[in-house]
Amino acid sequence: MFKNYNWVNVTYYPFDLIIAFLCFATFGFKRYHWNTKETEKLAHSLQRSVTQKDAFLANTSHELKNPLYSIINIAETVLDSERDTVTHQNAENLKLLITVGRRMSLLVDDLLDQSQLRESNIQLQLRELKIQSFAVGVLDMFKFLTEGKSLSLVSEIPDSFPSIVADEKRLIQILFNLLQNAVKYTTVGTIRIHADIHKKSAQIHITDTGLGMNEETLLRAFQPYEQGDSSMNEVSGGIGLGLSTSKQLVELHGGKISVVSTLGEGTTFTFTMPLYDSTSRVLSSELPSMTEFSDTPSMITLSKLTAPGIVSSAQGRRPKLLAVDDDPVNLKILTNVLSIKDYEIVTVTSGNDALLLLDTVQWDLIITDVMMPQMSGYELAHRIRERYTIAELPILLLTARGQAEDIYTGFISGANDYVMKPMNAIELKARVRSLTDLKQSVNERLRVEAAYLQAQIQPHFLFNTLNSISALASFDINRMSHLVDAFSSYLRLSFNFLNAEPMIPIERELELVHAYLYIEKERFEDRMTILWDYEESLHFQLPPLTIQPLVENAVRHGILSRSQGGTVSITIKEQAGDIEITISDNGQGMKNEQLQQLLSNPSNDARGIGFLNTHKRLLRVYGKGLQIKSSEGKGTSVSFIIPSDKKNPLRKLSD
């Protein structure tokens, strides 16, 4: 039998589990909250550390800059002043010290730029630019800085490539950093710059045939403080900021930068820049003038610069300036800043045009932009220095950057001075005035020197000639009369030289030579034989006192140095349109050592000075100087060429 039991249903609640869950949740929330606070603290600490690191790098860079340049300057001073006494090994060590110091100075500049970029302190000065000009200019900078390496630097950007909008200084910095990276990892081969248009933007490519990069290096190429594997190359140095800085500067312009590379085959960096749109109002409003100036302050300041007793170069005649820039707007601004009343300014838009105008007039100053297509300002200065010294024709460079490598390249290429762009009118006028005054002083010195060369023989020459006249008066009045006429012509032409023009007709030069030779012939008679080979139909111009000093040298130091005398031959003939002038003698001649030093290290006597002075003047005018051949005991032959296109040089440019 079954009994019925009444069961009580009791519900079970897992309070222990709930309490445990709540405890774990509370612990988890507290742990999360604590971790969050710790993470924030660590983030703030990390941010503070980064800020402190940036501040430390910036402050350290500033602190290192002055002593670093002091070390470089001291080393250069010691090397220059003790060059003759310091040993070869110590000289090489000093050169190495200077090289390392300059490399460190570039690192300091990179750190300063990185700090400014991080703090967004860089403000772009956008304007219309020709990328061709900057490509050629920066490549020429590296040609001067990488002499001796088997590298070919080529720009393949056509002249027809459209303008871009960029900051001039920062565009140079981008190109310089990218090219510096290419040069660093390319020992032999070619580095070229080319460009194309993609999606209404200019794409500039820098391609090298260097070591290349692997995939891992490509991924971190633009990160700060990252470098390639230095073990793959002998080149070391740098802190890995060049590419990072370039990337930030490109992005600041609204462009992009990328890299393609194959290990062992080379690398191509590509960055974009916006094309210039002449119809865009925004761009036109952002384009600043190349020059910042104010007429009133300029005139006031320049008036204070004219100290009592200092003769302005503008007095007498206006200095002639040749301005070179591929941008006609820049030339117009330059012409406006430099008053037409003070200067005669001629403008050209290329270095080749400037070279063609060098011989048309006597220029007092060349003002040239650095970044120009086909021929940069560096190359133009280098070409000018092949014919003119720093004192004979000053060169003023206009540059957008004042970095050490830019200034160094400018000076080693032959520039006298530089002005930073955008230019300040006060500074520009002061520097132009200083250089033109220097040129005027040099011209005056050369003129006085040439006059001295003509006059220094006069004391004994005058006395001897007067004695000859006095002697002839007692027995041959006719010969005396002819000698007096020749002597009068000689004096008239000699003293007239003090106010001579840069170029004179050949007839006038030969009149002086004839007068001199007639006097000497009367004095020495049979000891002198003069042979002329000259076509009277030839009419051309040449610098004054060009032939006469050479004839005088042949007479005094050539044939009259021999007891029996000798023969002087003067030949003027035309060959293929050119005029060749030769003065030869059969005198005592010169030794090879004396001949080699004659035009480079003249002696203290009149012979060495006269040769060098004539050689330098011919070199300046015609690009070629004296050609001297001599054999000891057999005589000397001195000749020079007047090119066909310079037989009748223009006195001034036509309007």
XYZ file of C-alpha atoms in Angstrom:
655
model
C 0.000 0.000 0.000
C 1.208 3.298 -0.893
C 1.098 6.366 1.234
C 0.773 9.851 -0.052
C 3.485 12.248 0.996
C 3.201 16.036 0.534
C 6.556 17.292 -0.777
C 7.510 20.899 -0.352
C 9.160 22.301 -3.530
C 12.035 24.516 -2.408
C 13.664 26.782 -5.135
C 17.488 26.894 -5.066
C 19.229 30.321 -5.624
C 22.985 30.240 -6.345
C 23.818 33.210 -4.190
C 27.353 32.100 -3.853
C 27.858 32.206 -7.622
C 26.211 35.616 -7.926
C 28.335 36.988 -5.129
C 31.441 35.505 -6.701
C 30.538 36.990 -10.121
C 29.935 40.399 -8.590
C 33.234 40.218 -6.790
C 35.088 39.267 -9.937
C 33.276 41.982 -11.933
C 34.108 44.582 -9.306
C 37.714 43.491 -9.351
C 37.738 43.554 -13.143
C 36.267 47.054 -13.297
C 38.730 48.264 -10.698
C 41.552 46.591 -12.599
C 40.380 48.127 -15.890
C 40.056 51.537 -14.271
C 43.510 51.181 -12.752
C 44.964 50.004 -16.074
C 43.293 52.913 -17.847
C 44.792 55.383 -15.426
C 48.175 53.718 -15.693
C 47.929 53.769 -19.492
C 47.064 57.461 -19.414
C 49.961 58.091 -17.089
C 52.275 56.132 -19.340
C 50.915 57.957 -22.400
C 51.437 61.324 -20.740
C 54.867 60.237 -19.595
C 55.723 59.010 -23.066
C 54.405 62.189 -24.616
C 56.384 64.214 -22.121
C 59.461 62.139 -22.920
C 58.986 62.707 -26.643
C 58.512 66.421 -26.054
C 61.560 66.514 -23.844
C 63.508 64.570 -26.467
C 62.464 67.004 -29.198
C 63.299 69.962 -26.992
C 66.611 68.367 -26.099
C 67.458 67.739 -29.756
C 66.458 71.273 -30.716
C 68.393 72.854 -27.850
C 71.363 70.580 -28.452
C 71.330 71.479 -32.135
C 71.376 75.172 -31.316
C 74.117 74.684 -28.743
C 76.221 72.566 -31.113
C 75.925 74.865 -34.099
C 78.172 77.721 -32.975
C 81.031 75.644 -31.502
C 80.863 73.294 -34.488
C 81.309 76.144 -36.940
C 84.058 77.515 -34.709
C 85.905 74.195 -34.947
C 85.562 74.192 -38.742
C 86.727 77.803 -39.002
C 89.721 77.209 -36.734
C 90.743 74.108 -38.696
C 90.466 75.982 -42.007
C 92.467 78.893 -40.597
C 95.249 76.609 -39.372
C 95.323 74.759 -42.681
C 95.555 77.980 -44.690
C 98.010 79.856 -42.466
C 100.341 76.926 -41.774
C 100.136 75.301 -45.198
C 103.866 75.706 -45.844
C 105.002 74.442 -42.438
C 102.495 71.728 -41.540
C 103.399 68.182 -42.526
C 101.523 66.371 -45.281
C 99.950 63.946 -42.800
C 98.745 66.734 -40.521
C 97.365 68.628 -43.505
C 95.365 65.554 -44.524
C 94.117 65.185 -40.958
C 92.966 68.801 -40.934
C 91.161 68.303 -44.233
C 89.459 65.215 -42.776
C 88.488 67.214 -39.692
C 86.928 69.924 -41.880
C 85.033 67.325 -43.931
C 83.670 65.612 -40.816
C 82.754 68.977 -39.329
C 80.789 70.002 -42.418
C 78.967 66.682 -42.408
C 78.044 67.207 -38.760
C 76.803 70.706 -39.571
C 74.381 69.174 -42.085
C 73.089 66.842 -39.361
C 72.531 69.794 -37.053
C 70.553 71.588 -39.768
C 68.418 68.449 -40.299
C 67.601 68.341 -36.587
C 66.565 71.997 -36.598
C 64.315 71.470 -39.632
C 62.748 68.393 -38.066
C 61.948 70.351 -34.926
C 60.311 73.128 -36.942
C 58.254 70.640 -38.955
C 57.043 68.862 -35.849
C 55.960 72.135 -34.283
C 54.369 73.312 -37.569
C 56.507 76.447 -37.570
C 57.273 76.326 -41.295
C 55.221 78.701 -43.418
C 55.386 78.174 -47.163
C 55.947 81.097 -49.517
C 54.237 79.728 -52.623
C 54.974 81.088 -56.070
C 55.198 79.990 -59.678
C 58.428 78.077 -60.285
C 60.146 76.274 -63.150
C 61.244 72.849 -61.933
C 63.824 72.719 -64.779
C 65.790 75.575 -63.213
C 65.960 73.965 -59.798
C 66.861 70.537 -61.144
C 69.843 71.938 -63.063
C 70.898 74.170 -60.164
C 70.886 71.424 -57.531
C 72.628 68.980 -59.886
C 75.366 71.539 -60.517
C 75.735 71.928 -56.774
C 76.447 68.200 -56.512
C 78.812 68.334 -59.478
C 80.984 70.716 -57.482
C 80.617 68.701 -54.271
C 81.237 65.246 -55.790
C 84.244 65.919 -58.001
C 86.331 62.786 -58.390
C 83.434 60.311 -58.254
C 82.468 58.336 -61.354
C 78.940 59.709 -61.316
C 76.942 61.187 -64.172
C 74.314 63.708 -63.042
C 71.669 64.393 -65.696
C 68.506 66.482 -65.883
C 66.021 65.297 -68.500
C 63.192 67.730 -67.783
C 62.288 69.522 -71.058
C 62.122 73.307 -71.250
C 58.464 73.040 -72.224
C 57.478 71.410 -68.923
C 54.810 73.582 -67.229
C 55.391 75.590 -64.078
C 54.590 74.334 -60.596
C 53.533 76.053 -57.391
C 55.992 75.634 -54.538
C 58.155 77.335 -51.965
C 61.497 78.016 -53.639
C 63.632 77.345 -50.575
C 61.793 74.162 -49.605
C 61.778 72.807 -53.169
C 65.558 73.095 -53.234
C 65.697 71.343 -49.863
C 63.552 68.458 -51.131
C 65.665 67.996 -54.248
C 68.887 68.314 -52.295
C 67.865 65.692 -49.703
C 66.728 63.199 -52.334
C 69.815 63.725 -54.475
C 72.056 63.518 -51.433
C 70.526 60.136 -50.631
C 71.074 59.010 -54.235
C 74.696 60.172 -54.239
C 75.301 58.529 -50.871
C 74.328 55.072 -52.123
C 75.553 55.392 -55.732
C 79.302 55.192 -56.224
C 79.351 54.571 -59.975
C 76.633 55.131 -62.548
C 73.987 57.716 -63.347
C 71.621 59.855 -61.326
C 68.943 61.576 -63.376
C 65.954 63.795 -62.792
C 62.940 63.573 -65.090
C 59.316 64.659 -64.800
C 55.850 64.037 -66.198
C 52.253 65.069 -65.571
C 49.791 62.789 -63.780
C 46.266 63.789 -62.714
C 46.938 67.520 -63.043
C 50.048 67.294 -60.875
C 53.716 67.353 -61.732
C 55.562 64.150 -60.930
C 59.300 64.587 -60.390
C 61.379 61.407 -60.479
C 64.921 61.026 -59.153
C 66.436 57.769 -60.389
C 69.818 56.310 -59.465
C 71.730 53.158 -60.337
C 72.932 52.576 -56.801
C 72.570 49.819 -54.221
C 68.786 49.838 -54.045
C 66.667 48.762 -51.047
C 65.023 45.544 -49.883
C 61.352 45.262 -48.878
C 62.019 45.841 -45.197
C 64.010 49.012 -45.863
C 61.337 50.301 -48.264
C 58.656 50.045 -45.564
C 60.569 52.312 -43.190
C 62.343 54.552 -45.739
C 60.459 57.723 -44.762
C 60.417 57.165 -41.012
C 62.524 59.535 -38.910
C 65.974 58.355 -37.844
C 65.820 55.355 -40.203
C 68.700 54.557 -42.548
C 69.664 51.921 -45.035
C 72.026 49.117 -44.215
C 75.358 50.934 -43.914
C 77.201 47.611 -44.058
C 76.284 47.433 -47.752
C 78.106 50.637 -48.521
C 81.288 52.358 -47.502
C 79.359 55.581 -46.994
C 78.328 56.259 -43.433
C 76.999 59.215 -41.555
C 73.650 60.902 -41.296
C 70.866 60.338 -38.831
C 68.101 59.399 -41.225
C 66.179 62.672 -41.332
C 66.638 63.673 -44.986
C 63.899 61.479 -46.453
C 61.563 62.093 -43.513
C 62.005 65.856 -43.875
C 61.414 65.659 -47.622
C 58.215 63.658 -47.103
C 56.826 66.203 -44.662
C 57.753 69.125 -46.911
C 56.139 67.466 -49.935
C 52.947 66.791 -47.957
C 53.033 70.390 -46.709
C 52.759 71.390 -50.394
C 49.785 69.061 -50.832
C 51.786 66.437 -52.710
C 52.818 62.838 -52.154
C 56.132 61.032 -52.202
C 56.860 57.390 -52.966
C 59.801 55.116 -53.666
C 60.388 52.127 -55.923
C 63.576 50.141 -55.579
C 65.213 46.880 -56.543
C 68.080 45.615 -54.448
C 71.311 45.919 -56.375
C 69.749 47.764 -59.330
C 68.829 51.227 -58.094
C 66.078 53.391 -56.652
C 63.523 55.869 -57.943
C 61.974 58.489 -55.665
C 58.874 60.224 -56.989
C 57.141 63.241 -55.496
C 54.294 65.372 -56.780
C 53.778 69.119 -56.828
C 50.690 71.090 -57.904
C 50.831 72.636 -61.358
C 50.545 76.380 -61.660
C 47.145 77.582 -62.819
C 47.218 81.157 -64.080
C 43.439 81.393 -63.827
C 43.323 80.472 -60.145
C 42.670 83.464 -57.943
C 43.807 81.617 -54.837
C 47.211 80.809 -56.252
C 47.740 84.242 -57.679
C 46.990 85.795 -54.315
C 49.426 83.448 -52.621
C 52.300 84.200 -54.952
C 54.553 86.701 -53.182
C 56.878 89.084 -54.916
C 60.430 87.923 -55.275
C 61.579 91.143 -53.683
C 60.536 92.846 -50.499
C 61.527 96.465 -50.510
C 60.510 99.957 -49.580
C 61.787 102.865 -51.603
C 61.964 105.406 -48.792
C 64.035 103.368 -46.297
C 66.315 102.286 -49.122
C 67.110 105.830 -50.176
C 67.643 106.988 -46.597
C 69.922 104.112 -45.728
C 71.974 104.358 -48.896
C 72.512 108.037 -48.406
C 74.058 107.237 -45.034
C 76.334 104.686 -46.668
C 78.066 107.361 -48.743
C 80.767 108.447 -46.362
C 82.788 111.615 -46.946
C 85.833 111.005 -49.081
C 84.455 107.862 -50.725
C 83.920 108.299 -54.430
C 80.773 106.600 -55.640
C 81.121 104.202 -58.543
C 78.230 105.981 -60.193
C 80.245 109.179 -60.538
C 81.736 109.781 -63.969
C 79.875 106.955 -65.675
C 77.114 104.638 -64.595
C 78.282 101.107 -63.796
C 77.079 98.510 -66.299
C 75.209 95.561 -64.786
C 74.275 92.314 -66.512
C 71.302 90.636 -64.785
C 70.570 86.971 -65.536
C 67.337 85.202 -64.561
C 65.039 82.836 -66.424
C 61.986 84.616 -64.983
C 61.252 87.956 -66.750
C 59.170 89.092 -63.765
C 62.175 88.731 -61.478
C 64.285 90.733 -63.920
C 61.671 93.486 -63.982
C 61.637 93.653 -60.196
C 65.432 93.684 -60.083
C 65.522 96.533 -62.595
C 63.004 98.492 -60.558
C 64.975 98.050 -57.334
C 68.259 99.154 -58.905
C 67.644 102.657 -60.162
C 68.187 103.251 -63.875
C 69.661 106.622 -62.937
C 72.476 104.899 -61.033
C 73.141 101.879 -63.245
C 72.995 100.755 -66.860
C 71.188 97.413 -66.573
C 70.953 94.817 -69.328
C 68.819 91.721 -68.679
C 68.993 88.261 -70.234
C 67.085 85.083 -69.452
C 69.794 82.423 -69.737
C 73.413 81.790 -68.935
C 74.259 81.205 -72.593
C 72.930 84.651 -73.527
C 75.023 86.158 -70.738
C 78.195 84.516 -72.058
C 77.501 85.914 -75.534
C 77.273 89.447 -74.120
C 80.428 89.288 -71.996
C 82.666 90.779 -74.684
C 80.284 93.388 -76.071
C 80.949 95.957 -73.349
C 83.019 96.273 -70.203
C 80.696 95.008 -67.454
C 81.066 96.096 -63.847
C 78.927 93.394 -62.224
C 77.078 90.184 -63.095
C 73.922 89.494 -61.064
C 72.628 85.992 -61.641
C 70.012 83.725 -60.190
C 71.287 80.313 -59.095
C 68.434 78.109 -60.263
C 68.136 78.387 -64.050
C 67.516 75.776 -66.763
C 70.294 74.542 -69.082
C 72.988 76.494 -67.226
C 72.756 77.243 -63.507
C 74.225 80.290 -61.817
C 76.994 78.089 -60.444
C 78.013 76.927 -63.907
C 77.765 80.467 -65.305
C 80.057 81.783 -62.560
C 82.496 78.947 -63.219
C 82.554 79.745 -66.958
C 83.107 83.457 -66.300
C 85.989 82.701 -63.925
C 87.794 80.890 -66.739
C 88.379 84.328 -68.283
C 87.928 86.924 -65.552
C 89.321 86.983 -62.038
C 87.220 87.811 -58.984
C 88.525 91.380 -59.039
C 88.150 91.892 -62.792
C 84.444 91.001 -62.978
C 82.460 90.587 -59.722
C 79.545 88.125 -59.594
C 76.581 88.420 -57.235
C 74.444 85.299 -56.769
C 70.747 85.374 -55.892
C 69.909 82.277 -53.847
C 66.852 81.075 -51.979
C 68.826 79.130 -49.387
C 71.571 80.170 -47.005
C 72.697 76.674 -46.090
C 76.427 76.044 -45.851
C 76.506 73.750 -48.870
C 74.740 76.351 -51.060
C 77.069 79.169 -50.029
C 80.136 76.943 -50.292
C 79.203 75.878 -53.812
C 78.620 79.492 -54.825
C 81.993 80.673 -53.613
C 84.017 77.790 -55.054
C 82.302 78.365 -58.403
C 83.657 81.918 -58.402
C 81.025 84.214 -56.871
C 82.045 87.322 -54.946
C 78.913 87.603 -52.834
C 75.340 86.394 -52.504
C 71.942 87.800 -51.560
C 69.163 85.723 -50.051
C 65.711 85.723 -51.662
C 63.232 87.257 -51.088
C 65.610 90.158 -51.436
C 65.690 93.235 -49.291
C 66.256 96.369 -51.351
C 68.582 97.958 -48.807
C 70.831 94.910 -48.671
C 70.784 94.414 -52.444
C 71.680 98.012 -53.216
C 74.442 98.040 -50.624
C 76.023 94.854 -51.950
C 75.717 95.957 -55.580
C 77.248 99.308 -54.723
C 80.113 97.647 -52.855
C 80.938 95.305 -55.740
C 80.709 97.999 -58.423
C 82.953 100.264 -56.354
C 85.399 97.368 -56.113
C 85.327 96.933 -59.894
C 85.867 100.652 -60.457
C 88.831 100.601 -58.082
C 90.334 97.603 -59.851
C 89.879 99.285 -63.240
C 91.598 102.385 -61.959
C 94.410 100.291 -60.530
C 94.878 98.403 -63.793
C 94.818 101.640 -65.750
C 97.438 103.188 -63.487
C 99.482 99.977 -63.618
C 99.422 99.963 -67.401
C 100.349 103.621 -67.432
C 103.157 102.840 -65.024
C 104.428 100.084 -67.291
C 104.544 102.614 -70.096
C 106.032 105.342 -67.965
C 108.596 103.365 -65.979
C 111.012 103.202 -68.933
C 110.734 106.919 -69.535
C 113.405 108.251 -67.143
C 116.390 106.588 -68.822
C 114.621 106.439 -72.195
C 113.898 110.161 -72.083
C 117.457 111.064 -71.109
C 118.973 108.818 -73.761
C 116.669 110.170 -76.452
C 117.359 113.772 -75.468
C 121.091 113.067 -75.535
C 120.697 111.611 -79.029
C 118.807 114.706 -80.176
C 121.471 116.916 -78.677
C 124.249 114.963 -80.377
C 122.531 115.041 -83.791
C 122.043 118.800 -83.525
C 125.773 119.322 -83.919
C 126.185 117.459 -87.222
C 122.838 116.335 -88.782
C 119.913 118.716 -88.419
C 117.688 116.653 -90.736
C 118.043 113.459 -88.702
C 117.551 115.466 -85.537
C 114.316 116.885 -86.922
C 112.981 113.422 -87.753
C 114.010 112.146 -84.328
C 112.234 115.051 -82.626
C 109.073 114.269 -84.620
C 109.226 110.605 -83.629
C 109.896 111.526 -80.015
C 106.926 113.913 -80.003
C 104.634 111.214 -81.403
C 105.889 108.761 -78.818
C 105.226 111.167 -75.942
C 101.835 112.187 -77.297
C 100.637 108.588 -77.626
C 102.158 107.536 -74.317
C 100.532 110.266 -72.262
C 97.288 109.945 -74.164
C 97.093 106.352 -72.928
C 96.184 107.614 -69.462
C 92.716 108.379 -70.861
C 92.631 105.634 -73.493
C 89.569 103.701 -74.516
C 89.301 99.938 -73.844
C 89.845 99.311 -77.577
C 91.797 101.323 -80.147
C 92.408 100.953 -83.924
C 95.460 98.963 -84.968
C 96.764 102.052 -86.794
C 97.076 103.927 -83.508
C 98.970 101.095 -81.826
C 101.329 100.757 -84.777
C 101.975 104.501 -84.776
C 103.347 104.158 -81.244
C 105.416 101.115 -82.253
C 106.855 102.931 -85.279
C 107.790 105.934 -83.139
C 109.497 103.748 -80.543
C 111.418 101.715 -83.110
C 112.550 104.828 -84.997
C 114.020 106.273 -81.797
C 115.797 103.038 -80.889
C 117.055 102.619 -84.461
C 118.565 106.085 -84.404
C 120.323 105.271 -81.155
C 121.663 101.809 -81.982
C 121.760 101.987 -85.787
C 123.317 98.811 -87.239
C 122.739 96.746 -84.094
C 119.022 96.723 -84.892
C 117.237 95.278 -87.908
C 113.451 95.653 -88.133
C 111.366 93.447 -90.422
C 107.694 94.188 -91.079
C 105.146 91.791 -92.585
C 101.849 93.645 -92.422
C 98.954 94.112 -94.831
C 97.804 97.717 -94.675
C 94.346 96.660 -95.811
C 93.707 95.047 -92.433
C 91.589 97.220 -90.154
C 90.637 96.023 -86.682
C 90.676 97.051 -83.041
C 92.620 95.719 -80.068
C 93.406 96.744 -76.469
C 95.885 99.630 -76.199
C 99.534 98.928 -75.396
C 99.277 95.370 -76.630
C 101.976 95.215 -79.313
C 104.318 97.975 -78.104
C 105.370 96.281 -74.789
C 106.105 93.058 -76.685
C 108.217 94.902 -79.264
C 110.040 96.777 -76.520
C 110.761 93.497 -74.732
C 112.136 91.991 -77.957
C 114.418 95.009 -78.400
C 115.650 95.555 -74.834
C 115.770 91.990 -73.472
C 116.237 90.240 -76.812
C 118.560 91.624 -79.449
C 120.227 94.430 -77.435
C 121.317 91.899 -74.822
C 123.744 90.636 -77.462
C 126.796 92.689 -78.382
C 126.224 92.224 -82.101
C 122.521 93.057 -81.864
C 119.935 91.236 -83.938
C 116.644 91.299 -85.814
C 113.082 91.992 -84.610
C 110.239 90.750 -86.836
C 106.674 92.033 -86.573
C 104.134 89.960 -88.468
C 100.423 90.747 -88.730
C 98.459 88.448 -90.986
C 94.960 87.114 -91.464
C 94.291 83.384 -91.297
C 90.775 81.990 -91.790
C 89.315 85.319 -90.704
C 91.378 85.527 -87.500
C 94.219 87.998 -87.032
C 97.523 86.570 -85.831
C 100.139 88.994 -84.481
C 103.674 87.718 -83.898
C 106.724 89.548 -82.520
C 109.919 87.509 -82.757
C 113.622 88.158 -82.230
C 116.883 86.263 -82.574
C 118.164 87.420 -79.213
C 119.398 85.475 -76.201
C 116.103 83.644 -75.583
C 114.946 82.209 -72.272
C 115.420 79.047 -70.247
C 112.544 76.610 -69.897
C 112.166 77.409 -66.186
C 111.900 81.121 -66.880
C 109.486 80.526 -69.737
C 107.164 78.406 -67.580
C 107.016 81.021 -64.826
C 106.741 84.062 -67.054
C 102.925 84.197 -67.244
C 102.165 82.734 -63.826
C 104.773 84.021 -61.404
C 106.372 87.117 -62.877
C 109.650 88.432 -61.659
C 110.062 91.851 -60.194
C 111.541 93.290 -63.364
C 109.524 95.055 -66.026
C 109.809 92.131 -68.378
C 107.759 89.754 -66.188
C 105.199 92.379 -65.226
C 104.734 93.570 -68.800
C 104.211 90.061 -70.129
C 101.709 89.173 -67.402
C 99.760 92.424 -67.732
C 99.440 92.041 -71.507
C 98.576 88.349 -71.170
C 95.804 89.029 -68.634
C 94.262 91.810 -70.711
C 94.234 89.645 -73.839
C 92.801 86.730 -71.880
C 90.041 88.941 -70.513
C 89.089 90.319 -73.926
C 89.629 87.348 -76.255
C 89.636 84.310 -73.983
C 93.201 83.478 -75.098
C 96.408 85.145 -74.035
C 99.994 85.161 -75.202
C 101.692 82.159 -76.781
C 105.439 82.246 -76.125
C 108.121 80.082 -77.704
C 111.758 80.539 -76.817
C 115.063 78.708 -77.076
C 118.096 79.779 -75.128
C 120.586 81.401 -77.475
C 118.221 81.307 -80.460
C 115.557 83.889 -79.668
C 111.937 84.303 -78.648
C 108.604 84.403 -80.477
C 105.493 85.913 -78.859
C 102.115 85.744 -80.584
C 98.417 86.176 -79.924
C 95.192 85.714 -81.877
C 92.345 88.184 -82.406
C 89.250 86.086 -83.313
C 87.312 87.069 -86.396
C 84.162 87.910 -84.432
C 86.079 90.326 -82.165
C 88.118 92.314 -84.641
C 85.707 95.235 -84.344
C 83.970 94.852 -80.952
C 80.903 96.886 -80.154
C 81.388 99.815 -77.843
C 77.894 99.511 -76.417
C 74.774 97.438 -76.805
C 72.131 98.551 -79.203
C 68.772 99.337 -77.739
